[in-house]
Every structure is written in C-alpha cells, then in structure tokens.
Amino acid sequence: MMQKLICNISNSSDHYEIVIGNGLLVDHASYLKTLASRFAIITDDKVAILYGEKLKNSLVASELVVHLFYFTHGEENKTRATKELLENQMFEAGLGRDTCVIALGGGVVTDVAGYLAATFCRGVPLVIIPTTLLGMVDASIGGKTSVNVPYGKNLLGCIYQPKKVFIDLSTLQTLPKKELANGVVEMIKHGLIADLPLFELLEKHSGDLFGSDSTALINSIFESCRIKKEIVEEDAKDLGKRQLLNFGHTVGHALEHLTKHRLSHGEAVAIGLLVESHLSLELGGIDQKSFDRIKDILVQYGLPLQLPTLFSVETILEAMKLDKKSVGGRPRFVIISTIGSPLVSESCYCIHVEDSLLKHALHWMSDDLCYC
Ligand SMILES: NC(=O)c1ccc[n+]([C@@H]2O[C@H](COP(=O)([O-])OP(=O)(O)OC[C@H]3O[C@@H](n4cnc5c(N)ncnc54)[C@H](O)[C@@H]3O)[C@@H](O)[C@H]2O)c1
C-alpha cells in the first residue's frame, strides 16, 4: 500500500510529493535520475550501517554516481562544524552544482543535510528519506533546516523545500522504542490541535500500532503528515498558524533544558502537552473527561509522565521566557477548546494566560507528576 500527499509551497506554484509506503528505500533510482547527475547521501553513523550502504548500493546498481557521507549521530553533532566537515568532504570528492543531496535519517540528519543542500553551491536539489517516526511526521515536512549553536537550538538555518520526501515505513522496524515514542507524541499533538479522528485512531491502536498489521500505522502517519503539511502550507514562514505545532512545546522545551536532556524531547513534550491541556481545562476549553483521555493516551504509549527533579515554579517560568512565542519575556500558549480544535481568536494562535493560572498548572505538574 502506497499513499501520496502533495505539499504546496505558499506564494509559488511549486510543490513536492510526500510518498508513504513500505520498502520504498530501494526504489528511487528512476526518479532521482531526473534531478541530478551525481548524488550525496548524507546520514549519521548508525543509519549509514543500517540503510546507507544498502541505499548507495541499490542506486549504484541502477548506474547512478553516488557518494555516502556520514557524521556521528546525536543532537550534539547538529552543528556548524558537522556541516563544514560534510561540505569539505563533498568538495574533496569533486562534487559541485550537479549534485543532489539525499538526507537519510532522523531529524538531526535532515536538519543538517537540508541546510547544507540550501547553501552548497548556492543550493542543490534535496530529497529527504526520514528514518525516525519524528522525522516522518514532523522534521521532513515544511522545509525548516538548521544547526544548533552554543547560543541556542536551531538558531542558524533557513527554509528550504525538498524535491520529494520518501517515507519508508520498513525503516521503523529498527527504531528503538524510545525513539518511536518521540514520534508518537508529535502525532498525538497533531490530533489534539487539528483532528479528533486521528486522536481516536491513535487511542484505538495504542496496544498494536507497531504490530504486524501496519494499516493503522500507515493511516496515522498519513493523517499526521497531512495535518503538518496543511499547517505549513498556510504559514510557510512561521508567522502565524504554525505556532499551533508548538502545543506542549513551551513547557516541554523548558523541561528539556532544565533537566539537561535527562528527559528526552518526547518525554518532555508529553508532560508539556499535559500541562498545556491543564491550562486549557482551567480556561474552560476542554472538560475533565477530555483531559483524562489525553493523560491516558500518553500513558498507554509508555510515556513516563514523570519529572526526574522538582523545579520551583519560578525556575520553570524563567526557562519558558526563552520560548520563541514569548513576547516581552512572557510565554504564550496554544489552548485547545476540544480535542482536535484549537482556540483561535482574531488570527491569534497562542495567548498569554494569567500568571495565577499558569502557576496553578505548574503546581499541578509538580504535585502530580513528580515522584522525586
Ligand atoms: N525541521 C523541522 O521542522 C523539525 C521538526 C521537528 C524536529 N526537528 C529536529 O529533529 C531532531 C530530532 O530528530 P529525531 O528525533 O529523529 O532524532 P535523531 O535524528 O537524533 O535520531 C534519533 C536516533 O535514532 C537513530 N536512528 C535514526 N533512524 C533509525 C532507524 N530507522 N533505526 C534505528 N536507529 C535510527 C539515529 O542514529 C539517532 O541515534 C531535533 O534536532 C529537532 O530539532 C526538526
């Protein structure tokens, strides 16, 4: 079963396809030949062993000129230094403007390789093959590329759209559970901000989403990609509606930062989704029953919902000031009025909430989710 989505790029007639299926990894040669004469697969060391060599060999067998470049996996390597190292290796291999970059890997790889493709010889074609669930439903769609700098995460980069995204579900078979959970959290978020049926599908299949029948998985990935692409189509430059995608991330990013990444991104955002749902509950948006459903689904997917350390409310508030939606040092939050529909007023997708409400939600988090 293969499914396709078209992502239209706003203010242009340009678009790209997102193809979702099983076993696509070895089936790209005829399309790739239309893009360039030489190819640079960029990946990390883990994915190079699992899929990089296999992809290279299959393309070489189809008479393509292919080079494989990889860097050490991990967020800490999403840097200018890694980008420079890869660029140097590509120049040393004699690659130039006639090269297509194939980004093969998780969000770290696709962010670095996307940024590299945008600037290499002033921009070369980019094809993305995400191999993590988060990469499939989130990082590969929307054209955001970046590296981290000592001053903060994702602070250097640009928006650069791929020519095509190939989602090969079979690559998920080797993905560790914790990485699957990181992706599921973003899919749950997509359901919460935009689509009750997706939320219900994920609820229904919490016990068997990654089982032998891939129908629910393929459908939920398709729906999740559709939601992300529809939002970015409306707001390619991240000026409005795209803020919805930050639901759960204001608190989540603060917790990731404060725990020095002892909480993974998915674990931190799961707690963030719950705290920001609590705010929605206090503001008269969702009811208690919906709140309980949100907590239940996160538990069912194995998210621990536990803070490893107790932080004072003031410390968390301080960390949230760094959030990109903050205005005048005050964080703003996406609020949902029901599961699947955000509160939007006068084209505003996030709002300031009363300090007392915010403190109440954070106290709730400390009391209910801290077992330290
Ligand atoms: N550009 C965007 O719009 C966007 C959106 C969301 C997140 N991101 C970025 O994505 C990054 C996180 O991405 P991620 O969660 O995919 O992490 P990641 O890229 O670090 O991958 C996680 C781990 O899984 C390994 N891996 C990848 N595919 C595998 C597979 N199929 N089997 C086994 N192991 C595999 C990787 O080697 C790595 O160790 C962050 O840097 C974040 O900023 C970008």
Short mmCIF file of C-alpha atoms and ligand atoms in Angstrom, two decimals:
data_model
loop_
_atom_site.label_atom_id
_atom_site.label_comp_id
_atom_site.label_asym_id
_atom_site.label_seq_id
_atom_site.Cartn_x
_atom_site.Cartn_y
_atom_site.Cartn_z
CA MET A 1 0.00 0.00 0.00
CA MET A 2 1.44 3.37 -1.03
CA GLN A 3 -0.04 6.76 -0.23
CA LYS A 4 0.85 10.22 -1.52
CA LEU A 5 0.40 13.78 -0.32
CA ILE A 6 1.21 16.94 -2.23
CA CYS A 7 2.70 19.79 -0.25
CA ASN A 8 2.12 23.13 -1.96
CA ILE A 9 4.59 25.86 -1.29
CA SER A 10 2.81 29.10 -0.48
CA ASN A 11 3.24 32.12 -2.79
CA SER A 12 4.62 29.86 -5.50
CA SER A 13 3.37 27.30 -7.99
CA ASP A 14 5.95 24.89 -6.63
CA HIS A 15 5.06 21.75 -4.73
CA TYR A 16 6.56 18.44 -3.64
CA GLU A 17 5.30 14.94 -3.05
CA ILE A 18 5.38 13.06 0.22
CA VAL A 19 5.26 9.35 -0.61
CA ILE A 20 4.44 6.89 2.17
CA GLY A 21 4.84 3.14 1.85
CA ASN A 22 6.81 0.04 2.68
CA GLY A 23 10.10 -0.84 1.03
CA LEU A 24 10.48 2.40 -0.96
CA LEU A 25 14.11 2.74 0.03
CA VAL A 26 15.43 0.76 -2.91
CA ASP A 27 13.05 2.15 -5.47
CA HIS A 28 14.16 5.71 -6.12
CA ALA A 29 16.62 5.48 -8.98
CA SER A 30 14.43 6.39 -11.94
CA TYR A 31 13.05 9.47 -10.21
CA LEU A 32 16.46 10.58 -8.90
CA LYS A 33 17.96 10.49 -12.39
CA THR A 34 15.66 13.40 -13.30
CA LEU A 35 17.13 15.60 -10.56
CA ALA A 36 20.90 15.50 -10.95
CA SER A 37 23.83 13.56 -12.32
CA ARG A 38 25.57 12.90 -9.01
CA PHE A 39 24.24 12.12 -5.54
CA ALA A 40 25.45 12.69 -1.98
CA ILE A 41 23.69 10.56 0.61
CA ILE A 42 24.10 12.32 3.94
CA THR A 43 23.34 10.35 7.07
CA ASP A 44 24.64 9.54 10.56
CA ASP A 45 26.89 6.66 11.54
CA LYS A 46 24.07 4.45 12.86
CA VAL A 47 21.80 4.92 9.85
CA ALA A 48 24.77 4.54 7.48
CA ILE A 49 25.22 0.97 8.70
CA LEU A 50 21.51 0.15 8.76
CA TYR A 51 20.39 1.72 5.48
CA GLY A 52 23.08 3.98 3.96
CA GLU A 53 25.18 1.30 2.33
CA LYS A 54 22.10 -0.53 1.12
CA LEU A 55 20.67 2.62 -0.48
CA LYS A 56 24.02 3.50 -2.05
CA ASN A 57 24.46 0.01 -3.50
CA SER A 58 20.97 -0.08 -4.94
CA LEU A 59 21.43 3.31 -6.63
CA VAL A 60 24.88 2.38 -7.92
CA ALA A 61 23.34 -0.81 -9.34
CA SER A 62 20.98 1.49 -11.27
CA GLU A 63 24.05 3.28 -12.68
CA LEU A 64 23.87 6.41 -10.54
CA VAL A 65 27.04 8.12 -9.28
CA VAL A 66 26.63 8.04 -5.53
CA HIS A 67 28.76 9.10 -2.56
CA LEU A 68 27.94 8.31 1.06
CA PHE A 69 28.87 10.78 3.82
CA TYR A 70 28.08 10.37 7.47
CA PHE A 71 28.69 12.03 10.82
CA THR A 72 28.41 10.84 14.42
CA HIS A 73 24.76 10.55 15.47
CA GLY A 74 23.21 12.78 18.13
CA GLU A 75 21.82 16.24 18.72
CA GLU A 76 25.22 17.44 19.96
CA ASN A 77 26.54 16.97 16.42
CA LYS A 78 23.88 19.14 14.78
CA THR A 79 26.46 21.89 14.43
CA ARG A 80 28.21 24.25 12.04
CA ALA A 81 31.31 22.08 12.45
CA THR A 82 29.46 18.99 11.17
CA LYS A 83 28.05 20.93 8.23
CA GLU A 84 31.51 22.25 7.36
CA LEU A 85 33.07 18.79 7.64
CA LEU A 86 30.48 17.33 5.26
CA GLU A 87 30.87 20.23 2.82
CA ASN A 88 34.63 19.77 2.77
CA GLN A 89 34.25 16.04 2.15
CA MET A 90 31.87 16.76 -0.71
CA PHE A 91 34.25 19.27 -2.32
CA GLU A 92 37.15 16.87 -1.89
CA ALA A 93 35.07 14.22 -3.69
CA GLY A 94 34.76 16.71 -6.56
CA LEU A 95 31.04 17.31 -6.13
CA GLY A 96 29.50 20.54 -7.39
CA ARG A 97 26.29 22.12 -8.62
CA ASP A 98 25.14 18.98 -10.43
CA THR A 99 24.76 17.15 -7.12
CA CYS A 100 21.55 16.15 -5.37
CA VAL A 101 21.64 15.75 -1.59
CA ILE A 102 19.75 12.76 -0.21
CA ALA A 103 19.11 13.28 3.50
CA LEU A 104 18.70 9.82 5.04
CA GLY A 105 17.98 9.69 8.76
CA GLY A 106 16.23 11.28 11.71
CA GLY A 107 15.54 14.95 12.29
CA VAL A 108 19.16 15.71 13.15
CA VAL A 109 20.33 14.43 9.76
CA THR A 110 17.52 16.05 7.77
CA ASP A 111 18.05 19.42 9.51
CA VAL A 112 21.83 19.45 8.86
CA ALA A 113 21.66 17.95 5.35
CA GLY A 114 18.78 20.27 4.42
CA TYR A 115 20.74 23.33 5.50
CA LEU A 116 23.79 22.03 3.64
CA ALA A 117 21.74 21.45 0.46
CA ALA A 118 20.38 25.01 0.71
CA THR A 119 23.85 26.54 0.69
CA PHE A 120 26.06 24.07 -1.22
CA CYS A 121 26.98 25.84 -4.49
CA ARG A 122 24.14 28.25 -3.63
CA GLY A 123 21.58 25.47 -3.39
CA VAL A 124 21.27 21.98 -4.86
CA PRO A 125 18.23 19.66 -5.03
CA LEU A 126 17.27 17.95 -1.78
CA VAL A 127 15.45 14.63 -1.32
CA ILE A 128 14.51 13.53 2.18
CA ILE A 129 14.22 9.93 3.37
CA PRO A 130 13.27 10.15 7.07
CA THR A 131 14.04 7.05 9.12
CA THR A 132 12.62 8.05 12.52
CA LEU A 133 8.93 8.42 13.26
CA LEU A 134 9.53 12.02 14.34
CA GLY A 135 11.38 12.65 11.10
CA MET A 136 8.48 11.19 9.10
CA VAL A 137 5.60 13.09 10.70
CA ASP A 138 7.41 16.29 11.58
CA ALA A 139 11.00 17.18 10.64
CA SER A 140 10.82 16.19 6.96
CA ILE A 141 7.79 18.39 6.23
CA GLY A 142 7.79 22.16 6.00
CA GLY A 143 11.30 22.96 4.82
CA LYS A 144 12.84 24.08 8.11
CA THR A 145 16.56 23.33 8.20
CA SER A 146 19.03 24.24 10.92
CA VAL A 147 22.04 23.64 13.10
CA ASN A 148 22.47 24.44 16.79
CA VAL A 149 24.97 26.98 18.11
CA PRO A 150 26.26 27.50 21.66
CA TYR A 151 23.71 30.31 21.99
CA GLY A 152 20.73 28.06 21.41
CA LYS A 153 18.98 25.34 19.43
CA ASN A 154 18.17 25.71 15.72
CA LEU A 155 19.45 29.30 15.65
CA LEU A 156 21.16 29.04 12.26
CA GLY A 157 19.30 27.75 9.25
CA CYS A 158 16.80 28.57 6.60
CA ILE A 159 13.60 27.39 5.00
CA TYR A 160 14.49 25.19 2.03
CA GLN A 161 11.96 22.84 0.49
CA PRO A 162 12.84 19.32 -0.67
CA LYS A 163 12.03 18.00 -4.13
CA LYS A 164 10.46 14.90 -2.62
CA VAL A 165 10.02 13.09 0.69
CA PHE A 166 10.07 9.28 0.69
CA ILE A 167 8.71 7.74 3.88
CA ASP A 168 9.70 4.07 4.02
CA LEU A 169 7.86 2.57 6.97
CA SER A 170 10.05 -0.52 6.98
CA THR A 171 12.88 1.58 8.46
CA LEU A 172 10.85 1.87 11.69
CA GLN A 173 11.48 -1.81 12.36
CA THR A 174 14.95 -0.99 13.71
CA LEU A 175 13.98 2.17 15.58
CA PRO A 176 14.29 1.87 19.39
CA LYS A 177 11.06 2.16 21.43
CA LYS A 178 12.10 5.46 22.99
CA GLU A 179 12.54 7.00 19.52
CA LEU A 180 9.14 5.65 18.43
CA ALA A 181 7.61 7.34 21.48
CA ASN A 182 9.19 10.68 20.46
CA GLY A 183 7.30 10.45 17.17
CA VAL A 184 4.04 9.26 18.69
CA VAL A 185 3.95 12.32 20.96
CA GLU A 186 4.03 14.59 17.89
CA MET A 187 1.26 12.53 16.26
CA ILE A 188 -0.88 12.84 19.41
CA LYS A 189 -0.17 16.57 19.33
CA HIS A 190 -1.35 16.73 15.70
CA GLY A 191 -4.57 15.01 16.77
CA LEU A 192 -5.04 17.42 19.67
CA ILE A 193 -4.58 20.60 17.64
CA ALA A 194 -6.34 19.58 14.47
CA ASP A 195 -8.02 16.22 14.20
CA LEU A 196 -10.19 14.24 16.63
CA PRO A 197 -10.34 11.16 14.31
CA LEU A 198 -6.51 10.94 14.32
CA PHE A 199 -6.54 11.14 18.13
CA GLU A 200 -9.18 8.40 18.24
CA LEU A 201 -7.24 6.22 15.79
CA LEU A 202 -4.14 6.52 17.97
CA GLU A 203 -6.24 5.82 21.07
CA LYS A 204 -7.76 2.70 19.50
CA HIS A 205 -4.41 1.30 18.40
CA SER A 206 -2.29 2.17 21.41
CA GLY A 207 -1.64 -1.54 22.02
CA ASP A 208 -0.85 -2.59 18.46
CA LEU A 209 0.23 0.47 16.41
CA PHE A 210 3.66 -1.06 15.82
CA GLY A 211 2.36 -4.61 15.44
CA SER A 212 2.40 -6.85 12.39
CA ASP A 213 -0.59 -5.21 10.68
CA SER A 214 0.73 -1.84 9.50
CA THR A 215 -2.63 -0.45 8.33
CA ALA A 216 -3.25 1.73 11.41
CA LEU A 217 0.36 2.89 11.43
CA ILE A 218 0.35 3.88 7.77
CA ASN A 219 -3.01 5.65 8.20
CA SER A 220 -1.96 7.54 11.30
CA ILE A 221 1.36 8.59 9.73
CA PHE A 222 -0.52 9.71 6.61
CA GLU A 223 -3.00 11.77 8.67
CA SER A 224 -0.25 13.22 10.80
CA CYS A 225 1.76 14.26 7.73
CA ARG A 226 -1.41 15.72 6.20
CA ILE A 227 -2.02 17.89 9.26
CA LYS A 228 1.55 19.14 9.38
CA LYS A 229 1.63 19.86 5.65
CA GLU A 230 -1.72 21.69 5.72
CA ILE A 231 -0.49 23.92 8.52
CA VAL A 232 2.85 24.70 6.85
CA GLU A 233 1.14 25.29 3.51
CA GLU A 234 -0.84 28.08 5.18
CA ASP A 235 2.14 29.51 7.02
CA ALA A 236 5.40 28.56 5.27
CA LYS A 237 7.40 31.30 7.02
CA ASP A 238 6.28 30.51 10.57
CA LEU A 239 4.43 33.77 11.16
CA GLY A 240 1.06 32.54 12.41
CA LYS A 241 -0.72 29.20 12.21
CA ARG A 242 2.48 27.23 12.53
CA GLN A 243 2.50 28.25 16.20
CA LEU A 244 -0.14 25.57 16.74
CA LEU A 245 2.59 22.99 16.17
CA ASN A 246 4.17 24.26 19.37
CA PHE A 247 1.36 22.92 21.54
CA GLY A 248 3.05 21.27 24.53
CA HIS A 249 6.45 22.61 23.49
CA THR A 250 6.53 25.79 25.62
CA VAL A 251 6.62 23.72 28.80
CA GLY A 252 8.33 20.79 27.03
CA HIS A 253 11.34 22.79 25.85
CA ALA A 254 11.74 24.37 29.31
CA LEU A 255 11.80 20.90 30.90
CA GLU A 256 14.25 19.54 28.33
CA HIS A 257 16.53 22.48 29.04
CA LEU A 258 16.18 22.31 32.85
CA THR A 259 16.73 18.54 33.03
CA LYS A 260 19.74 18.90 30.72
CA HIS A 261 18.07 16.42 28.36
CA ARG A 262 17.61 13.71 31.05
CA LEU A 263 14.06 13.91 29.78
CA SER A 264 14.06 13.11 26.06
CA HIS A 265 12.29 15.52 23.71
CA GLY A 266 9.25 13.22 23.52
CA GLU A 267 9.07 12.71 27.29
CA ALA A 268 9.34 16.44 27.93
CA VAL A 269 6.75 17.35 25.29
CA ALA A 270 4.39 14.69 26.64
CA ILE A 271 4.47 16.44 30.03
CA GLY A 272 4.17 19.77 28.19
CA LEU A 273 1.05 18.53 26.37
CA LEU A 274 -0.48 17.60 29.68
CA VAL A 275 0.38 20.88 31.44
CA GLU A 276 -0.85 22.94 28.48
CA SER A 277 -4.00 20.77 28.36
CA HIS A 278 -4.39 21.55 32.07
CA LEU A 279 -4.30 25.25 31.16
CA SER A 280 -6.95 24.56 28.51
CA LEU A 281 -9.02 22.85 31.21
CA GLU A 282 -8.65 25.77 33.62
CA LEU A 283 -9.57 28.25 30.92
CA GLY A 284 -12.84 26.43 30.27
CA GLY A 285 -11.69 24.84 27.00
CA ILE A 286 -11.56 21.06 27.30
CA ASP A 287 -13.51 19.26 30.03
CA GLN A 288 -12.12 16.92 32.69
CA LYS A 289 -13.08 13.84 30.65
CA SER A 290 -11.03 15.05 27.66
CA PHE A 291 -8.12 15.91 29.95
CA ASP A 292 -8.20 12.38 31.36
CA ARG A 293 -8.24 10.93 27.83
CA ILE A 294 -5.12 12.93 26.97
CA LYS A 295 -3.34 11.67 30.07
CA ASP A 296 -4.46 8.10 29.37
CA ILE A 297 -3.25 8.02 25.77
CA LEU A 298 0.19 9.31 26.78
CA VAL A 299 0.40 6.61 29.47
CA GLN A 300 -0.80 3.94 27.02
CA TYR A 301 2.07 4.81 24.66
CA GLY A 302 4.53 4.35 27.51
CA LEU A 303 5.39 7.99 28.15
CA PRO A 304 6.60 8.10 31.75
CA LEU A 305 4.99 11.50 32.61
CA GLN A 306 7.42 11.87 35.48
CA LEU A 307 9.71 14.74 36.35
CA PRO A 308 13.13 13.45 37.42
CA THR A 309 13.75 16.56 39.55
CA LEU A 310 11.49 19.03 41.30
CA PHE A 311 11.83 22.57 39.95
CA SER A 312 10.32 25.64 41.54
CA VAL A 313 7.55 27.32 39.59
CA GLU A 314 9.78 30.41 39.28
CA THR A 315 12.58 28.34 37.69
CA ILE A 316 10.20 26.91 35.10
CA LEU A 317 8.71 30.34 34.38
CA GLU A 318 12.21 31.73 33.85
CA ALA A 319 13.10 28.89 31.44
CA MET A 320 9.88 29.47 29.47
CA LYS A 321 10.83 33.09 28.79
CA LEU A 322 13.26 31.72 26.19
CA ASP A 323 10.38 30.24 24.19
CA LYS A 324 10.12 31.71 20.70
CA LYS A 325 6.44 32.56 21.21
CA SER A 326 7.27 34.73 24.23
CA VAL A 327 6.50 38.39 23.89
CA GLY A 328 8.13 40.83 26.31
CA GLY A 329 9.54 37.87 28.24
CA ARG A 330 6.04 36.44 28.84
CA PRO A 331 5.35 32.99 27.39
CA ARG A 332 2.28 32.41 25.24
CA PHE A 333 0.39 29.16 24.94
CA VAL A 334 -1.67 27.27 22.40
CA ILE A 335 -5.03 26.47 24.01
CA ILE A 336 -7.40 23.76 22.79
CA SER A 337 -11.16 24.15 23.11
CA THR A 338 -11.86 20.46 22.47
CA ILE A 339 -9.70 17.54 21.38
CA GLY A 340 -8.95 18.33 17.74
CA SER A 341 -9.70 22.01 17.76
CA PRO A 342 -7.55 24.89 18.94
CA LEU A 343 -8.78 28.17 20.32
CA VAL A 344 -8.11 30.77 17.65
CA SER A 345 -9.22 34.34 18.04
CA GLU A 346 -8.59 37.14 15.54
CA SER A 347 -5.88 35.08 13.80
CA CYS A 348 -4.07 34.60 17.12
CA TYR A 349 -2.98 31.02 17.65
CA CYS A 350 -1.43 31.43 21.08
CA ILE A 351 -2.21 33.62 24.06
CA HIS A 352 -0.82 34.99 27.29
CA VAL A 353 -2.50 33.43 30.30
CA GLU A 354 -2.93 34.93 33.77
CA ASP A 355 0.11 34.31 35.97
CA SER A 356 -2.10 32.75 38.63
CA LEU A 357 -3.49 30.17 36.14
CA LEU A 358 -0.05 29.34 34.83
CA LYS A 359 1.33 28.92 38.34
CA HIS A 360 -1.63 26.72 39.21
CA ALA A 361 -0.93 24.44 36.21
CA LEU A 362 2.77 24.25 37.09
CA HIS A 363 1.97 23.45 40.73
CA TRP A 364 -0.34 20.71 39.47
CA MET A 365 2.55 19.34 37.41
CA SER A 366 4.94 19.38 40.38
CA ASP A 367 2.38 17.75 42.69
CA ASP A 368 1.05 15.11 40.28
CA LEU A 369 4.00 14.29 38.06
CA CYS A 370 7.00 14.46 40.36
CA TYR A 371 8.00 11.24 42.06
CA CYS A 372 11.34 12.56 43.21
N1 LIG B 1 12.92 20.77 10.70
C1 LIG B 1 11.84 20.59 11.43
O1 LIG B 1 10.73 21.04 11.11
C2 LIG B 1 11.95 19.79 12.69
C3 LIG B 1 10.79 19.37 13.35
C4 LIG B 1 10.93 18.60 14.49
C5 LIG B 1 12.18 18.25 14.96
N2 LIG B 1 13.28 18.67 14.29
C6 LIG B 1 14.62 18.31 14.76
O2 LIG B 1 14.73 16.90 14.72
C7 LIG B 1 15.73 16.49 15.64
C8 LIG B 1 15.25 15.25 16.36
O3 LIG B 1 15.04 14.25 15.39
P1 LIG B 1 14.92 12.71 15.77
O4 LIG B 1 14.04 12.57 16.94
O5 LIG B 1 14.60 11.99 14.53
O6 LIG B 1 16.37 12.36 16.33
P2 LIG B 1 17.71 11.84 15.63
O7 LIG B 1 17.85 12.30 14.26
O8 LIG B 1 18.80 12.17 16.59
O9 LIG B 1 17.51 10.26 15.61
C9 LIG B 1 17.39 9.57 16.83
C10 LIG B 1 18.32 8.36 16.89
O10 LIG B 1 17.79 7.32 16.08
C11 LIG B 1 18.79 6.80 15.21
N3 LIG B 1 18.07 6.31 14.04
C12 LIG B 1 17.52 7.03 13.04
N4 LIG B 1 16.79 6.23 12.24
C13 LIG B 1 16.89 4.98 12.72
C14 LIG B 1 16.34 3.73 12.37
N5 LIG B 1 15.49 3.62 11.35
N6 LIG B 1 16.67 2.65 13.11
C15 LIG B 1 17.48 2.76 14.20
N7 LIG B 1 18.01 3.91 14.61
C16 LIG B 1 17.71 5.02 13.87
C17 LIG B 1 19.73 7.95 14.98
O11 LIG B 1 21.00 7.48 14.61
C18 LIG B 1 19.73 8.61 16.35
O12 LIG B 1 20.64 7.98 17.20
C19 LIG B 1 15.98 17.67 16.56
O13 LIG B 1 17.24 18.22 16.26
C20 LIG B 1 14.88 18.65 16.20
O14 LIG B 1 15.29 20.00 16.35
C21 LIG B 1 13.20 19.42 13.17
#
